[in-house]
XYZ file of C-alpha atoms in Angstrom:
346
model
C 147.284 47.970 -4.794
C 144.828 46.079 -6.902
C 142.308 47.712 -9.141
C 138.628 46.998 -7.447
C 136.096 46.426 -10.417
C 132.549 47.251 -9.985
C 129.983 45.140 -10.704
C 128.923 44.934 -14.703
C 126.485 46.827 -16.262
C 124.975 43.443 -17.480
C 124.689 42.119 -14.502
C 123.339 45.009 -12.927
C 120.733 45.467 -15.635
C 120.007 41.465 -15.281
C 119.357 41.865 -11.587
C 117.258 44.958 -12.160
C 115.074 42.850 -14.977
C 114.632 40.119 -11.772
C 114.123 42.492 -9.480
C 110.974 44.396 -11.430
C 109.485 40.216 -12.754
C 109.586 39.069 -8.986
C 108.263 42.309 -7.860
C 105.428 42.294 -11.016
C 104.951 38.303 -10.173
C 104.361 38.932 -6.481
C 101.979 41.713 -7.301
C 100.321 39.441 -9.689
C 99.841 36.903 -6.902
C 99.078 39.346 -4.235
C 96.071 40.335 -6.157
C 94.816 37.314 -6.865
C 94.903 36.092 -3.832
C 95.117 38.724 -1.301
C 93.765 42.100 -2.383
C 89.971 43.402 -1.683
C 88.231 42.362 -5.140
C 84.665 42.981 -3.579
C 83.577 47.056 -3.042
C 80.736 48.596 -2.054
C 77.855 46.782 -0.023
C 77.735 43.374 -0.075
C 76.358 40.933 -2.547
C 75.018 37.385 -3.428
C 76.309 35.207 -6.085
C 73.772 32.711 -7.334
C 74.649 29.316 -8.746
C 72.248 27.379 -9.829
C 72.532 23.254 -9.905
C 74.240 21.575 -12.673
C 76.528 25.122 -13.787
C 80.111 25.194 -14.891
C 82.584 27.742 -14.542
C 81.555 29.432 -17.768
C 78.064 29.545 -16.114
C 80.232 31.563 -13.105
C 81.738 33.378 -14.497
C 79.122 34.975 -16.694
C 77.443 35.566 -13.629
C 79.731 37.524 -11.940
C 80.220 39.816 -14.982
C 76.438 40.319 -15.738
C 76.077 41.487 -11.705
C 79.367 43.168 -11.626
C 80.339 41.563 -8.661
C 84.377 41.667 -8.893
C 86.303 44.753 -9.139
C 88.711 42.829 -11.024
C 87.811 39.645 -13.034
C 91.224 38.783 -14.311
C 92.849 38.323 -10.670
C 89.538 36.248 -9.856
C 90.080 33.918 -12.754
C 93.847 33.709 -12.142
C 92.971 32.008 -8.612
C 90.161 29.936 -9.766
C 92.716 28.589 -12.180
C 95.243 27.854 -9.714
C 93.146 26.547 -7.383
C 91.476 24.456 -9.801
C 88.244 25.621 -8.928
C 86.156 24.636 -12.344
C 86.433 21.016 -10.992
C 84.723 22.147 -7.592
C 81.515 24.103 -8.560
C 78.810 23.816 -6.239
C 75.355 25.556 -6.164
C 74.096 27.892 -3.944
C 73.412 31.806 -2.425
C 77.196 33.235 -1.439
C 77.801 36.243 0.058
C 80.086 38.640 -0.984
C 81.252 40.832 1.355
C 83.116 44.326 1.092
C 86.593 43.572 1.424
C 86.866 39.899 0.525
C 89.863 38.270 -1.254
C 89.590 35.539 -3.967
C 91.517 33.374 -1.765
C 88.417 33.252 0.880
C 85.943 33.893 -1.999
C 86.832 30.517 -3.966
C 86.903 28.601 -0.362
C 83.483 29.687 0.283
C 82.556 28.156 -3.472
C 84.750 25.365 -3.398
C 83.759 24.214 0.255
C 79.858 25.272 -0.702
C 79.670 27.824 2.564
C 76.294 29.576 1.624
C 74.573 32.222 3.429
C 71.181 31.116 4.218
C 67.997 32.976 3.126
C 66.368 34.880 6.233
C 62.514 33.917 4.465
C 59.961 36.146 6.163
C 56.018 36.356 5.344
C 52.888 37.768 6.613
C 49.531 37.977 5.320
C 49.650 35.661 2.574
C 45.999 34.866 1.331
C 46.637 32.266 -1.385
C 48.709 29.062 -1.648
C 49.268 30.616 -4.870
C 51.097 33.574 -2.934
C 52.796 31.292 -1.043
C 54.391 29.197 -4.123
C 55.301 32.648 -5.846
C 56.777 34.093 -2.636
C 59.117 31.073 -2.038
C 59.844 30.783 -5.744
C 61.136 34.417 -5.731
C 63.372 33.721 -2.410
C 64.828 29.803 -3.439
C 66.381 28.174 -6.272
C 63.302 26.516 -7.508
C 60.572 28.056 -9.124
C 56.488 28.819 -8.465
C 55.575 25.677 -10.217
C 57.208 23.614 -7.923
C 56.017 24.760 -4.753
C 52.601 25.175 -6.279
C 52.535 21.539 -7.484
C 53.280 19.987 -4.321
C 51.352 22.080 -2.190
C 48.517 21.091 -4.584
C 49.317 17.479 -3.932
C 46.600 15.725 -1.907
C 49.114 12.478 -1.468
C 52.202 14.847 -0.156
C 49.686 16.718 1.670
C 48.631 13.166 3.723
C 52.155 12.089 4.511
C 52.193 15.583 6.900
C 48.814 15.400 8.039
C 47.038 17.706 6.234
C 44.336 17.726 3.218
C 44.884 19.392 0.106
C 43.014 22.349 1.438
C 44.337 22.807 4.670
C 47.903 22.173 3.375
C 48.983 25.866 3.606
C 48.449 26.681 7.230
C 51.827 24.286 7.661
C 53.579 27.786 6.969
C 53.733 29.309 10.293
C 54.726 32.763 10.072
C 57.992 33.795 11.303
C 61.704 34.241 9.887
C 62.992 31.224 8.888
C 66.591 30.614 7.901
C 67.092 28.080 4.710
C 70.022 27.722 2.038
C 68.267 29.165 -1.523
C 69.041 25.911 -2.854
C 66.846 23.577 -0.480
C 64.649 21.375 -2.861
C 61.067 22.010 -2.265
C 60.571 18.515 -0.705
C 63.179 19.647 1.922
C 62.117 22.744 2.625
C 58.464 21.937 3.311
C 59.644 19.101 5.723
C 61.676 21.609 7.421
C 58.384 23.959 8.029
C 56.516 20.621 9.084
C 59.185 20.468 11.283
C 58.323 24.066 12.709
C 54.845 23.031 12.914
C 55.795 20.778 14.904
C 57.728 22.919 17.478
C 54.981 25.367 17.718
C 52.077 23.004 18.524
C 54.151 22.340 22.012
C 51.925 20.190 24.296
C 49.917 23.489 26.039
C 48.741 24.636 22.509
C 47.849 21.348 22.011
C 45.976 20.594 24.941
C 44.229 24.278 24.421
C 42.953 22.841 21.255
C 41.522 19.470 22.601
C 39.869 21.508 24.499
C 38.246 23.176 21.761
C 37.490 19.860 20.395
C 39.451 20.981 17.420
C 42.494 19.771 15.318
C 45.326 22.435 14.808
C 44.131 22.090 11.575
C 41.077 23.420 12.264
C 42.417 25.979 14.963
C 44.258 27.389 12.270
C 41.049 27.288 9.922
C 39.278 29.507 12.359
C 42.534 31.388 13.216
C 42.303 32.608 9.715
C 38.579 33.705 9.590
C 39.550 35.844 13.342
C 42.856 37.293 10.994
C 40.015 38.044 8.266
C 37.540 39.795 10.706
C 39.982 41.775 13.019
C 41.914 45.162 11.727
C 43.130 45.326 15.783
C 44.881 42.401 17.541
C 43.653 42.993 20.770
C 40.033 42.587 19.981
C 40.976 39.016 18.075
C 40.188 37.005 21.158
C 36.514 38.254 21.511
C 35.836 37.420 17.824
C 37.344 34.357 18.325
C 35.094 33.637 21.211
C 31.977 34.782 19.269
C 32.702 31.960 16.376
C 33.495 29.690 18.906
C 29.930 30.039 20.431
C 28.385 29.796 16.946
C 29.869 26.592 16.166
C 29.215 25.162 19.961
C 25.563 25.930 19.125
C 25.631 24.516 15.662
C 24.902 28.137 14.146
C 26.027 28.827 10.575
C 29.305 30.739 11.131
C 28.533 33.427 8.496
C 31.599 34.813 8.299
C 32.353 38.015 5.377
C 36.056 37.092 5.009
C 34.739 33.511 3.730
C 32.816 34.660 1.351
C 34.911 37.185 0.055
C 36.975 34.195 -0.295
C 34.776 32.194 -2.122
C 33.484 34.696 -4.767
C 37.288 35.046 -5.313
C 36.803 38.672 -5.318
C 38.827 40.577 -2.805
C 38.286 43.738 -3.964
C 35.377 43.461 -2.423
C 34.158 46.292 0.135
C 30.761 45.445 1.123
C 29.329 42.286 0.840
C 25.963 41.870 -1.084
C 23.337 38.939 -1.408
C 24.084 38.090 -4.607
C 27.607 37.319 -2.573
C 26.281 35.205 -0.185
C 24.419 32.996 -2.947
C 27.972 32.027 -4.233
C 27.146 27.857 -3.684
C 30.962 27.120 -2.788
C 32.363 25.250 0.394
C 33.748 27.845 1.711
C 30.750 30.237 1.650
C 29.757 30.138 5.713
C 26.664 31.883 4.911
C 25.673 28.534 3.051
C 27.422 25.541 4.776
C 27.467 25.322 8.424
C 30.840 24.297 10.493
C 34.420 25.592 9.503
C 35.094 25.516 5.915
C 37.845 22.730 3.919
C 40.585 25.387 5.227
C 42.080 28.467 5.838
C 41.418 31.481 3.655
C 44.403 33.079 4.398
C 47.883 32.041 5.970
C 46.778 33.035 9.976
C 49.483 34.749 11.753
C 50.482 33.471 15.037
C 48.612 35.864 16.892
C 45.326 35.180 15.005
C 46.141 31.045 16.349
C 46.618 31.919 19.806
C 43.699 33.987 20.130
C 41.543 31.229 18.805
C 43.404 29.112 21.898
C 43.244 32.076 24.171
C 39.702 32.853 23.459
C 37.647 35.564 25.305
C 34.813 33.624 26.904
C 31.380 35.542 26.510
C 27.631 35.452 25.190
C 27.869 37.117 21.772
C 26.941 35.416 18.875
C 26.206 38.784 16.766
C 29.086 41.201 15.525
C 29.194 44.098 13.099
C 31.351 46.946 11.893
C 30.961 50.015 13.911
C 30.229 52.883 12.099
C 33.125 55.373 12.724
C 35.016 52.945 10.665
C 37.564 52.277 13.351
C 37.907 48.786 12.186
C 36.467 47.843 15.890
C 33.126 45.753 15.825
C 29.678 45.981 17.879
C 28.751 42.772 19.506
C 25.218 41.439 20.355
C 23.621 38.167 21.761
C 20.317 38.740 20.188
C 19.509 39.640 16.270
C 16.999 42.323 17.210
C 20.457 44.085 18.453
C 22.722 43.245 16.029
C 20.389 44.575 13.220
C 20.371 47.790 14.967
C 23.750 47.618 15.108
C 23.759 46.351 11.111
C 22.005 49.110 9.977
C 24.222 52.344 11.203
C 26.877 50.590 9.971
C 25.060 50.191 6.035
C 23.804 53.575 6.679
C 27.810 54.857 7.284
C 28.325 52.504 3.927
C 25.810 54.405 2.048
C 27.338 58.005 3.551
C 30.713 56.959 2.178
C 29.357 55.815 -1.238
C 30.983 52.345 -0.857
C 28.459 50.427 -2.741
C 30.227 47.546 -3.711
């Protein structure tokens, strides 16, 4: 018989050696490729034009975004990402791999921003509420909404510029240049002034420019939706009979003051185009962003004789109406008297 020899102790030590650098290799590569590297709830990575990696990668480790930043780099490396940076909002979800992570960033698949807003007064709000939500900042929304000439090319003046923004939720990349992203809501604009809203308007003898104008004054005047329509109506029948509109909410506007409670005289003195106690018709534009009930109402009006409203007095935020002064000053003077009973002088 012939002596069987085992195998050597060198090579079994050799084979163990492979054995634990394939196995520490294929971990290695199953982490940075494979394994969850995003925990918790998910996240946004924000890269702003013109980064590099460095720029990335800083970001990543200021937010804590990665469980494990080695295994991240690793596959970036590999997958030569550095040479493939593109801007934009990515979401990071719990779960994700690099693999998938680095193909969103490499192939630039953003998540868009869902951009809400209500009851904006100012352009100024407007500016700092889509500088807070996109890439670019205040200043450049401000300047262009501020720009008579861009302002023209859509149809709009200076001062009616901001009732372009209808509200709703809108869904835009973060890194839309301003230009873009106000064509897109002129583009919206568009959609919602379909042709009955339109021919509701003509009707009015009114532009949607100035539907929205008086939209805004009805969104000014009215705590309750439901009683929008009537106050639209009432304007309407002011400016059919060439009345000065006299609207609180303008003024309020004008005087720049809205802390202000009760309007006074020296109020409605303020000499300022916008002050309806002083110039008669609608004013330049709209004092606040109108919501899209506030517009429809306006189109929807309800038809009726008043030309007089004011307060009621149990402060429900519901108004009395009247078609003759003698009434409304009746109606005037409970509601200064409740003013007076609350101490709300100003």
């Amino acid at each position: 018989m012939k002596n069987k020899k085992g195998i050597p102790s060198w090579l079994k030590i050799g084979l163990v050696i492979v054995i634990v650098i394939g196995g520490y290799f294929a971990w290695i590569f199953y982490r940075a490729f494979f394994a969850s590297n995003v925990s918790g709830e998910k996240k946004y990575l924000y890269i702003h034009e013109g980064e590099k990696y460095e720029d990335v990668l800083k970001s990543i480790r200021d937010s804590n975004l990665l469980d494990d930043i080695a295994s991240f780099e690793r596959a970036a490396q590999y997958k030569k990402y550095a040479q493939s940076i593109k801007s934009g909002r990515y979401l990071l979800s719990p779960g994700m791999n690099n693999r998938r992570l680095i193909g969103n960033l490499m192939g630039g698949y953003q998540e868009p921003v869902k951009f809400r807003f209500a009851n904006v007064r100012l352009k100024e709000n407007m500016a700092a509420l889509l500088g807070k939500n996109f890439e670019a900042d205040s200043a450049a929304f401000i300047a262009i909404l501020n720009d008579e000439t861009i302002a023209q090319k859509f149809g709009f003046t200076k001062e009616n510029f901001i009732s372009i923004f209808i509200p709703n939720t809108y869904e835009i990349y973060w890194n839309t240049s301003p230009e873009k992203i106000i064509a897109r809501f002129d583009d919206e604009w568009k959609k919602f002034w379909n042709a009955e809203r339109m021919t509701k308007a003509k009707a009015l003898n009114l532009t949607q420019q100035q539907v929205s104008t008086l939209a805004s004054i009805v969104k000014g005047e009215a705590l309750h939706q439901d009683e929008m329509p009537m106050i639209a109506g009432l304007y309407l029948n002011r400016l059919k009979k060439g009345m000065l509109l006299q609207a609180d909410p303008t003024v309020i506007f004008a005087n720049n003051d809205f802390s202000i409670r009760r309007v006074l005289n020296k109020h409605l003195r303020m000499d300022n185009p916008y002050n309806t106690y002083i110039y008669r018709g609608l004013p330049p534009g709209p004092i606040s962003i109108p919501s899209i009930a506030a517009i429809d109402a306006v189109l929807n009006f309800k038809q009726h004789d008043y030309i007089y409203m004011c307060a009621k007095d149990d402060f429900s935020g519901y108004h009395n109406f009247a078609t003759t002064e003698a009434e409304h000053l009746v109606n005037a003077r409970k509601f200064q008297q409740a003013l007076d009973a609350r101490n709300i002088k100003k």
